[in-house]
Short mmCIF file of N, CA and C in Angstrom, two decimals:
data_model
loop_
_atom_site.label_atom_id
_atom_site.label_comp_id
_atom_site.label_asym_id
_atom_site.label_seq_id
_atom_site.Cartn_x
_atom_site.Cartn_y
_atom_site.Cartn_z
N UNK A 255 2.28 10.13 9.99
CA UNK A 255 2.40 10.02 8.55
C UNK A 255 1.61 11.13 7.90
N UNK A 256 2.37 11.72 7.20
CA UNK A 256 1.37 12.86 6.23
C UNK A 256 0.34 12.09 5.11
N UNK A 257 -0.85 12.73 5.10
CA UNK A 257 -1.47 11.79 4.32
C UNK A 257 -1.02 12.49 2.91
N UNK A 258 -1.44 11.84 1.94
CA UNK A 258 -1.21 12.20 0.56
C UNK A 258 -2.76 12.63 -0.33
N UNK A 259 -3.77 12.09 0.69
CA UNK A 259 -4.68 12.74 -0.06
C UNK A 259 -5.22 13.70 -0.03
N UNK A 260 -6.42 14.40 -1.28
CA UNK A 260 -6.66 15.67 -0.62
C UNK A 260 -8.15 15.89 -1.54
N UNK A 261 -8.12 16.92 -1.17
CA UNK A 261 -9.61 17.11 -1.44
C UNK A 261 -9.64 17.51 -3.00
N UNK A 262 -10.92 16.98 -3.63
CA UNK A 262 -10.59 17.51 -4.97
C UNK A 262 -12.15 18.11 -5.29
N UNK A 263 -12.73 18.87 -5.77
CA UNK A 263 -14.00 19.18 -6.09
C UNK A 263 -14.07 18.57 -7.62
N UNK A 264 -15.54 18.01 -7.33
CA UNK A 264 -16.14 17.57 -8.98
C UNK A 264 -17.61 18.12 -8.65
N UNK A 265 -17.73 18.66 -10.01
CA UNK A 265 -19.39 18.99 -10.34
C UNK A 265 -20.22 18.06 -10.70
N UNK A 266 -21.45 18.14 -10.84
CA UNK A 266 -22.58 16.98 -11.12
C UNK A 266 -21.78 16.58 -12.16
N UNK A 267 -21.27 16.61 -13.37
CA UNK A 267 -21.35 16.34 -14.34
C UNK A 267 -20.03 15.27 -14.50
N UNK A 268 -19.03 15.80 -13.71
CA UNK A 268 -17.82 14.59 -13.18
C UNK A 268 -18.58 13.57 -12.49
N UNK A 269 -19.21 13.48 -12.00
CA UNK A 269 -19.59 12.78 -11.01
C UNK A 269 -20.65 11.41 -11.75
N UNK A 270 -21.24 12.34 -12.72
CA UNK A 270 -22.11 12.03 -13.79
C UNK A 270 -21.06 11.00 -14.45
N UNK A 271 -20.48 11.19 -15.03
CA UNK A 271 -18.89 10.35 -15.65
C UNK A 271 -18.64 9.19 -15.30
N UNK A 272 -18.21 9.29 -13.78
CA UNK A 272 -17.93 8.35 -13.05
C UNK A 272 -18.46 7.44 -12.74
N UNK A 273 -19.69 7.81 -12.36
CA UNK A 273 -20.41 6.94 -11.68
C UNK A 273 -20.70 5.84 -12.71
N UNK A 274 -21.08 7.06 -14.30
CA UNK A 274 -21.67 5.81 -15.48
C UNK A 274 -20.69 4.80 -16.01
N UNK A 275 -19.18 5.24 -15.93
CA UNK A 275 -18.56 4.45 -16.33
C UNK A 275 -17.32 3.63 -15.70
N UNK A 276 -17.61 3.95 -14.30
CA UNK A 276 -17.10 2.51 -13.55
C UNK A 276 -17.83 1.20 -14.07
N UNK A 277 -18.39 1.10 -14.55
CA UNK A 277 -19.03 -0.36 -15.18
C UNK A 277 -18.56 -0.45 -16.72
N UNK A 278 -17.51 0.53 -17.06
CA UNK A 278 -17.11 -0.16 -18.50
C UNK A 278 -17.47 1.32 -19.51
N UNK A 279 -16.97 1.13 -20.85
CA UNK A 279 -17.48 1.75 -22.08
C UNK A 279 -18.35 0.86 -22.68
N UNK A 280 -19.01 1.19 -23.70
CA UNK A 280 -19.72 0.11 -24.28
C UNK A 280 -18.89 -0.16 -25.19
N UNK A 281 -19.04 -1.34 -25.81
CA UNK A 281 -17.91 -1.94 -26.37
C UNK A 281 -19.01 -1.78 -28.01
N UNK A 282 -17.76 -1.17 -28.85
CA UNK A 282 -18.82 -0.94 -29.77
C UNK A 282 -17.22 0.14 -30.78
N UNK A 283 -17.34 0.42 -32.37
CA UNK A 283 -16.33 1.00 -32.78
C UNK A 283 -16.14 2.67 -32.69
N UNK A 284 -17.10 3.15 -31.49
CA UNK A 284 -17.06 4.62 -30.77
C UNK A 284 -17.32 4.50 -29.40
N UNK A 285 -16.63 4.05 -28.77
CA UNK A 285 -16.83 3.83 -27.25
C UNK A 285 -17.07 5.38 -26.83
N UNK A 286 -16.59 6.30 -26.97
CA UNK A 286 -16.60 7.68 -26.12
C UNK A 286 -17.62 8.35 -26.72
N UNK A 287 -17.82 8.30 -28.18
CA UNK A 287 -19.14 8.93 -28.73
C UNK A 287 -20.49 8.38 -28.07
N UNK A 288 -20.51 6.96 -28.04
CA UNK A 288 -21.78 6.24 -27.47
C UNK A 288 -22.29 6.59 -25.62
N UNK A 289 -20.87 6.57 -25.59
CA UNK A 289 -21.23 6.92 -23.71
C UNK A 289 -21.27 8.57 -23.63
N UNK A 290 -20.73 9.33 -24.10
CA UNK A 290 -21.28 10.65 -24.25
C UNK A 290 -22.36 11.13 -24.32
N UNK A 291 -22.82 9.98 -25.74
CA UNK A 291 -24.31 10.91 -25.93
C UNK A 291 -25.25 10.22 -24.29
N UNK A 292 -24.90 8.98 -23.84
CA UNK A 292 -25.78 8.91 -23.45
C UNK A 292 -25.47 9.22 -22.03
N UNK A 293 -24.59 9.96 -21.45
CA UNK A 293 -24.49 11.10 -20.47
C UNK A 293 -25.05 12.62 -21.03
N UNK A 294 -25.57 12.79 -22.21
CA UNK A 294 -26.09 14.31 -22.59
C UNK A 294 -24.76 15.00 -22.70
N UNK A 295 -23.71 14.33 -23.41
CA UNK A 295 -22.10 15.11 -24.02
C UNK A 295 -21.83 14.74 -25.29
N UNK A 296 -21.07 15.95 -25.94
CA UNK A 296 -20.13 15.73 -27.05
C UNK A 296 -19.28 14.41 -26.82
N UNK A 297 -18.37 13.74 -27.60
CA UNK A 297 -17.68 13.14 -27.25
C UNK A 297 -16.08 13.68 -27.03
N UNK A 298 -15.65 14.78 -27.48
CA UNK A 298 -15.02 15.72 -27.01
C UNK A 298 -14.98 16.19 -25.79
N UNK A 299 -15.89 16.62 -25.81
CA UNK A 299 -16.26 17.15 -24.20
C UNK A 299 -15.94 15.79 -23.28
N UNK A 300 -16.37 14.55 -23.51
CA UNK A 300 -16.28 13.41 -22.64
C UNK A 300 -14.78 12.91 -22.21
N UNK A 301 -13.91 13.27 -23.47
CA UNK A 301 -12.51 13.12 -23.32
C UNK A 301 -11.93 13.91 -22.65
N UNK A 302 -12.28 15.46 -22.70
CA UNK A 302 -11.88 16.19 -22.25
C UNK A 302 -12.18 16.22 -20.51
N UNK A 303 -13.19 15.85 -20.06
CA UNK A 303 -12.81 16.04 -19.02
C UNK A 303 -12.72 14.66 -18.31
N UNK A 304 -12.58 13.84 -18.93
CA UNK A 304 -11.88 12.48 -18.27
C UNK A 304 -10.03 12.71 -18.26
N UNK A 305 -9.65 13.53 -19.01
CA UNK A 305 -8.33 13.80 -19.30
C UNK A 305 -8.17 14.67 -17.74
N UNK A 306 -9.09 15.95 -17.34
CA UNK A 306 -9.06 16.58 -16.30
C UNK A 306 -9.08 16.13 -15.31
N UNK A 307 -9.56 14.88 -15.27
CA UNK A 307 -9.91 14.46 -14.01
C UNK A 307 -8.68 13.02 -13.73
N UNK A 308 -8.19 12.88 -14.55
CA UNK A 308 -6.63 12.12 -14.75
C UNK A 308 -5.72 13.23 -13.55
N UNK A 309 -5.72 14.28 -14.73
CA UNK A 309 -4.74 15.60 -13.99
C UNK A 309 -4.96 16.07 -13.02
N UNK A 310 -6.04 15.80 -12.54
CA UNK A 310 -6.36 16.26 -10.98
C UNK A 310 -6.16 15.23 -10.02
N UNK A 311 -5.76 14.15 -10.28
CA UNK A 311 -5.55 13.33 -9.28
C UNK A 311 -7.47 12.62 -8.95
N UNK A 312 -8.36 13.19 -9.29
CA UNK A 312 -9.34 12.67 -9.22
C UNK A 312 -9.91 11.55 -9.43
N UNK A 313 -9.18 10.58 -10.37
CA UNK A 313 -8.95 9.51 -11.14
C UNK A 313 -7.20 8.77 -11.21
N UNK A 314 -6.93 8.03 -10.97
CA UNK A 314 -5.71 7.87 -10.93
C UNK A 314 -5.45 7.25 -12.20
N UNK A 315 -6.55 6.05 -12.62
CA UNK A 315 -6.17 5.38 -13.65
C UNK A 315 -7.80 5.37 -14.86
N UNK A 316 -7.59 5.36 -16.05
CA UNK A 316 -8.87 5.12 -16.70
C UNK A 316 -8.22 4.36 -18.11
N UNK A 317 -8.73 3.21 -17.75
CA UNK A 317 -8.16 1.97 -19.27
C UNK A 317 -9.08 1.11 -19.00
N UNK A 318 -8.53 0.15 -19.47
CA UNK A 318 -9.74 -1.05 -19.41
C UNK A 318 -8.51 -2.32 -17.80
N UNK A 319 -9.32 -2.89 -17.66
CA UNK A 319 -8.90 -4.16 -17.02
C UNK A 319 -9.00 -5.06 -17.36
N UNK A 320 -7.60 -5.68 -17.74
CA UNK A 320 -7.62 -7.09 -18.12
C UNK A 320 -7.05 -7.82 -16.62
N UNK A 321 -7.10 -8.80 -17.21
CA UNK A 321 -7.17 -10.41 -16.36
C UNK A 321 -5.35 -10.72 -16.84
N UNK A 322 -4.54 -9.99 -16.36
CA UNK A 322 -3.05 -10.47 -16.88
C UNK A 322 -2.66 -11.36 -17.01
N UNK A 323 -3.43 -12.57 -15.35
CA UNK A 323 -2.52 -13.96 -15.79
C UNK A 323 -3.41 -14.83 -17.02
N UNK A 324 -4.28 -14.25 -17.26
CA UNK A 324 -5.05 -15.06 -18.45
C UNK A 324 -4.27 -15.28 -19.55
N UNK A 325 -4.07 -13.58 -19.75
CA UNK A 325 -3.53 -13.23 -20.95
C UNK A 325 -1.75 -13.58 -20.87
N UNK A 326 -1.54 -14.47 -19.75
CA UNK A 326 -0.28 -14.99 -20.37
C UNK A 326 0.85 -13.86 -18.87
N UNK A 327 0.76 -12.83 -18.38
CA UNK A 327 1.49 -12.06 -17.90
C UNK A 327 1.29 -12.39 -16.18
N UNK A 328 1.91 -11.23 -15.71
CA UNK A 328 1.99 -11.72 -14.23
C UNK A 328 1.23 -10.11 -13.46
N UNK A 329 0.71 -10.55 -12.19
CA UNK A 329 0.25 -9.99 -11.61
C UNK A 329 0.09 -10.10 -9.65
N UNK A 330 0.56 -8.83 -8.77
CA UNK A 330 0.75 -9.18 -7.57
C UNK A 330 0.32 -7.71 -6.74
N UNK A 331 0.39 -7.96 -5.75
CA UNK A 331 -0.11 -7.20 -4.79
C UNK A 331 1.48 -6.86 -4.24
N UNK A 332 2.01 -5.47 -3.74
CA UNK A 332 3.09 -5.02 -3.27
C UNK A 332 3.15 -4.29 -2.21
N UNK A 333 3.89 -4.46 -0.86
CA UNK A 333 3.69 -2.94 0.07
C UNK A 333 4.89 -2.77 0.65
N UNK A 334 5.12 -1.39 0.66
CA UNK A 334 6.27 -0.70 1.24
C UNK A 334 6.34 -0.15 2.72
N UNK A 335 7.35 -0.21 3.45
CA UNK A 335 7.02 0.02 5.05
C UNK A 335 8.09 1.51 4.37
N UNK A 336 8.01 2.94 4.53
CA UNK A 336 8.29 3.77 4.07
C UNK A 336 8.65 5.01 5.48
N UNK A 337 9.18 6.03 5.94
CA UNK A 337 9.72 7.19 6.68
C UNK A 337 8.52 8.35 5.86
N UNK A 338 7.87 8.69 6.79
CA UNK A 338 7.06 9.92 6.31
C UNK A 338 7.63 10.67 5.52
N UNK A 339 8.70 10.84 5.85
CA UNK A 339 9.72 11.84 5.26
C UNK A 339 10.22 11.78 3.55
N UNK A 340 9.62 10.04 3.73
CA UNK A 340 10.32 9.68 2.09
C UNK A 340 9.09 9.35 1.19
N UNK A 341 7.89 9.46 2.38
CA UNK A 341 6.99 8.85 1.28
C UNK A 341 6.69 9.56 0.05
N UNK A 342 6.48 10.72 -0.44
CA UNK A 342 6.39 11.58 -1.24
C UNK A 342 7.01 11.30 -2.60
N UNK A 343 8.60 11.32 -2.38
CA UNK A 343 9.72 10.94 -3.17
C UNK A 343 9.68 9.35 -3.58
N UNK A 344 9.26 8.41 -2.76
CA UNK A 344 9.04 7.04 -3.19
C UNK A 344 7.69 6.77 -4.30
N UNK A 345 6.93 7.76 -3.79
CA UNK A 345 5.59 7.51 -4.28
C UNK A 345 5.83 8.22 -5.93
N UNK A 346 6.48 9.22 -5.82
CA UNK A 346 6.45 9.30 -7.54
C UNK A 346 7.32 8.09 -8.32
N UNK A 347 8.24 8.28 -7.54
CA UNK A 347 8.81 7.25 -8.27
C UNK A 347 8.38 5.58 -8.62
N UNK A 348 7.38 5.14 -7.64
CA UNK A 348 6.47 3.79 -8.13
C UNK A 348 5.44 3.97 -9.30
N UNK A 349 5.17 5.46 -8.94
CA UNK A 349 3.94 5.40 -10.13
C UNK A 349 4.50 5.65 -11.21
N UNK A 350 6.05 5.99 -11.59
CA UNK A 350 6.48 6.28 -12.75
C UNK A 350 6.85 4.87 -13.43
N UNK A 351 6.36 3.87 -12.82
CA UNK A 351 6.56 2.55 -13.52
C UNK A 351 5.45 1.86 -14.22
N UNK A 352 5.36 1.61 -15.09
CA UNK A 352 3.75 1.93 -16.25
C UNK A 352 2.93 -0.34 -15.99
N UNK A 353 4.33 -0.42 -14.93
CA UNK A 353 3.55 -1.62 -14.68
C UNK A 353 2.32 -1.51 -13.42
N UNK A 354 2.87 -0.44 -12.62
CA UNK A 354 1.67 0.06 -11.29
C UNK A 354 0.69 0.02 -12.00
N UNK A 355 -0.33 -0.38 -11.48
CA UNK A 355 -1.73 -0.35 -11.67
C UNK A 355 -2.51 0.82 -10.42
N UNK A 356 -2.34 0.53 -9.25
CA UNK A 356 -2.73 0.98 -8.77
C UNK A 356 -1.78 1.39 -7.28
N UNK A 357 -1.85 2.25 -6.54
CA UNK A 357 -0.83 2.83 -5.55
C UNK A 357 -1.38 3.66 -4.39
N UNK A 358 -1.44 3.10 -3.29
CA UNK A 358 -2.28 4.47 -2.34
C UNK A 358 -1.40 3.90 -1.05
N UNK A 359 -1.69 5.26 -0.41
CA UNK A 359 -1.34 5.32 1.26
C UNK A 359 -2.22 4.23 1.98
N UNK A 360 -1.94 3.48 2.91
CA UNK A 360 -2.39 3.03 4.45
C UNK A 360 -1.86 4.05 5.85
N UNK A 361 -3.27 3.85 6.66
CA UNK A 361 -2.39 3.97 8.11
C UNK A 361 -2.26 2.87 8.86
N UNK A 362 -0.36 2.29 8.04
CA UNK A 362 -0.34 1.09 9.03
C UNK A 362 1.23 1.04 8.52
N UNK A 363 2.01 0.51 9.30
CA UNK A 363 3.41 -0.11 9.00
C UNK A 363 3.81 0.15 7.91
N UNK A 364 3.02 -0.86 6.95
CA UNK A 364 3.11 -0.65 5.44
C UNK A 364 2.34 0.16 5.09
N UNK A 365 2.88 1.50 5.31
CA UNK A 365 1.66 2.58 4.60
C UNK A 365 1.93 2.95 3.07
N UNK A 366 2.66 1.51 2.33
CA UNK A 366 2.04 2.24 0.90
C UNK A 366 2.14 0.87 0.11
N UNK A 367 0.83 0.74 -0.46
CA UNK A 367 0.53 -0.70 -0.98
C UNK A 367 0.37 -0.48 -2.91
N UNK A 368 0.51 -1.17 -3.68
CA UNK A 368 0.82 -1.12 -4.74
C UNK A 368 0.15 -2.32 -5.82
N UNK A 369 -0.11 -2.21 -6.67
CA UNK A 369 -0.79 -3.28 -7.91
C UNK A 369 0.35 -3.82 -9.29
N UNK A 370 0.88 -4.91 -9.16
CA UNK A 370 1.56 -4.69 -10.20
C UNK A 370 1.04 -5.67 -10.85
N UNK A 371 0.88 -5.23 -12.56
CA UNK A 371 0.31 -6.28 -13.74
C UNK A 371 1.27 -6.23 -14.85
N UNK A 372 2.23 -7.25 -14.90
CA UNK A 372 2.95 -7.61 -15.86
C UNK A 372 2.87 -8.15 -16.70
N UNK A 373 3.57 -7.94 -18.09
CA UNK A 373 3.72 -8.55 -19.43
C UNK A 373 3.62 -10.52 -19.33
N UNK A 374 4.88 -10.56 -18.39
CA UNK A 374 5.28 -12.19 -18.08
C UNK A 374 5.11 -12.01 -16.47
N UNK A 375 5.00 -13.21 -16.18
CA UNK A 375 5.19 -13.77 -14.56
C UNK A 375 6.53 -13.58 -14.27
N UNK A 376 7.50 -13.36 -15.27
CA UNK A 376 8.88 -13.57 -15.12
C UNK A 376 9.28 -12.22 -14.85
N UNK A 377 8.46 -10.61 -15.01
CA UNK A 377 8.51 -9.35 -15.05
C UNK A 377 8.23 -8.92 -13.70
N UNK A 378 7.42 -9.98 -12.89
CA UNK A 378 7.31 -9.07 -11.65
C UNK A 378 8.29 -9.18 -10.79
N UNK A 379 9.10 -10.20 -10.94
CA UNK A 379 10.37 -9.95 -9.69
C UNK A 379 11.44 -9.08 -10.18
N UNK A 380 11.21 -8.73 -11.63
CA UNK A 380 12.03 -7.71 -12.03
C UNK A 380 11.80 -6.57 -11.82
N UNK A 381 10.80 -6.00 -12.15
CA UNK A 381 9.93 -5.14 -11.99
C UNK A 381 10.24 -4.72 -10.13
N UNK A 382 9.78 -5.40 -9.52
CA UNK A 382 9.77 -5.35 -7.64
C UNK A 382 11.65 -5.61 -7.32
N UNK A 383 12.62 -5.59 -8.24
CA UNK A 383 13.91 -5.49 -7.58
C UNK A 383 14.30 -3.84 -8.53
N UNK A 384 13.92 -3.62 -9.65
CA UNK A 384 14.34 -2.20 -10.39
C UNK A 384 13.17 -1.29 -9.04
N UNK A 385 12.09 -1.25 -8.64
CA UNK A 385 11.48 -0.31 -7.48
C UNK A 385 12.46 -0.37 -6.30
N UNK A 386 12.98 -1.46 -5.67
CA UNK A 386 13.44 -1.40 -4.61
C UNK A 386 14.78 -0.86 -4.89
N UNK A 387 15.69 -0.83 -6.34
CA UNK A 387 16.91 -0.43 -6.66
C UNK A 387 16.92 1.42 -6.74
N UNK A 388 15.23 1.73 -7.32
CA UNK A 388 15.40 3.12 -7.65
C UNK A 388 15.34 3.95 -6.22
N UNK A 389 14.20 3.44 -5.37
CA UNK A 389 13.95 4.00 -4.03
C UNK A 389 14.66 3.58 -3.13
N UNK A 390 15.24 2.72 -2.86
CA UNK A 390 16.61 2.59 -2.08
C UNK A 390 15.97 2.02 -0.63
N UNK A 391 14.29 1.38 -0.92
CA UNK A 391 13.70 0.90 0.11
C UNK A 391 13.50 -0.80 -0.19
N UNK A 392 12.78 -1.81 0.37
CA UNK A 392 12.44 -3.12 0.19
C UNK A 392 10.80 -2.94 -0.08
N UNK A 393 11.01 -3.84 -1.01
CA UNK A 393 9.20 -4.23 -1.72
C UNK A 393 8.87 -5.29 -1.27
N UNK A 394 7.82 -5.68 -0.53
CA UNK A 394 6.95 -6.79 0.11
C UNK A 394 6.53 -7.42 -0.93
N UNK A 395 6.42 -8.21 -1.70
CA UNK A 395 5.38 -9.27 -2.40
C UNK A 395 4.84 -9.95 -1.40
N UNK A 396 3.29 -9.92 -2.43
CA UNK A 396 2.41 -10.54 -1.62
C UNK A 396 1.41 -10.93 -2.79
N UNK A 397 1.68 -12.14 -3.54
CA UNK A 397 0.79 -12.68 -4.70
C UNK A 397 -0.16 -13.51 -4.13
N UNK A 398 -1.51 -13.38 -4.55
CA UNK A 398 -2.41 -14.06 -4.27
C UNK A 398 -2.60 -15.04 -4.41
N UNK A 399 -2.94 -16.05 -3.36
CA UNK A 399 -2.97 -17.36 -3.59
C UNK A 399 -4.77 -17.71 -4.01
N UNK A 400 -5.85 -16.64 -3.95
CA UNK A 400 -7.31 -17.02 -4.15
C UNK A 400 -7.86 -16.23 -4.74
N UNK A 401 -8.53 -16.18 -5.55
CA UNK A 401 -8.93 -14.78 -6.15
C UNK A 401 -10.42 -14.39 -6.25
N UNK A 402 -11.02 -13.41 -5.53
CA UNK A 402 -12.64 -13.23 -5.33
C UNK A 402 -12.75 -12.84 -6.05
N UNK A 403 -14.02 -12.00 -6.71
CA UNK A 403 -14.90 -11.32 -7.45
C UNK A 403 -15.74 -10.67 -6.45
N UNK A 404 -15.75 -9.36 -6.46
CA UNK A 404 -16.66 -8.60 -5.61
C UNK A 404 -17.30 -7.29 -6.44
N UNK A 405 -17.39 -6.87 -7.61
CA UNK A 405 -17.73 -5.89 -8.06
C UNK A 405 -17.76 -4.86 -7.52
N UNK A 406 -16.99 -3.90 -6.99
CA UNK A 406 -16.92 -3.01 -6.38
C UNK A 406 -17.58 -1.77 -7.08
N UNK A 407 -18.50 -0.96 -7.05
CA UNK A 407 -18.89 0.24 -7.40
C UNK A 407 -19.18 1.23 -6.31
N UNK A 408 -18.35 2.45 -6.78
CA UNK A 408 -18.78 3.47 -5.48
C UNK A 408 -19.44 4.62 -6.39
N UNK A 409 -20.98 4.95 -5.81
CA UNK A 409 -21.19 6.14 -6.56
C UNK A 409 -20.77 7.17 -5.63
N UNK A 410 -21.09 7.78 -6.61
CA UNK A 410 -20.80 9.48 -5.75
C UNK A 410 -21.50 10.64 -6.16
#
């Protein structure tokens, strides 16, 4: 399997970014001004290179996280058993669906696993038959039956 990832360089100051705001913005009516200043940035500057680091693949996603089935919508875990050959071509095409949350390679069978957070509960089997209609492959559901809390933070 070809992997899909690759190396990306960040300077202290990406790194600086990241690290501070995997735990959130502050919630407040200037979220990017407040966490700027208190990384030592414009808030310009703070957008700007959170936008760069979108485009670099360095970041895949930067929003907030909600709790979907709270809020009424649906949410599941997805994986694709995929041909090296196609993963490339499959893979844009999942992330061009604004319900993905999240999307990465495995080395395993199913080497490509997927996040989907929907509007309704009634959106994700729609949602997981329009992917399997565009890529011309089968989508695994796999909705959680338990749900942990682990706070995950990685510095860097």
């Amino acid at each position: 399997m070809t992997n899909p990832a690759r190396s990306i360089d960040l300077d202290a100051t990406d790194r600086q970014i990241i690290n501070a705001l995997q735990g959130g913005l502050p919630i407040c009516e200037h979220p990017y001004a407040v966490a700027a200043t208190e990384l030592g940035l414009q808030e310009d500057e703070l957008i700007e290179r959170l936008q760069a680091l979108l485009e670099s693949g360095a970041l895949s996603r930067f929003g907030p996280m909600y709790h979907a089935e709270r809020l009424g919508g649906g949410l599941t875990l997805a994986a694709m058993q995929l041909p090296d050959d196609d993963f490339e071509r499959v893979n844009a095409i999942v992330n061009s669906f604004p319900e993905v949350a999240h999307n990465y390679a495995r080395d395993h069978d199913f080497n490509m696993w997927f996040v989907l957070a929907t509007e309704t509960p009634e959106r994700i089997g729609e949602t997981l038959a329009e992917i399997e209609a565009a890529t011309g492959h089968k989508v695994y559901d796999m909705p959680k039956s338990q749900e942990f809390y682990i706070g995950l933070r990685l510095e860097l």
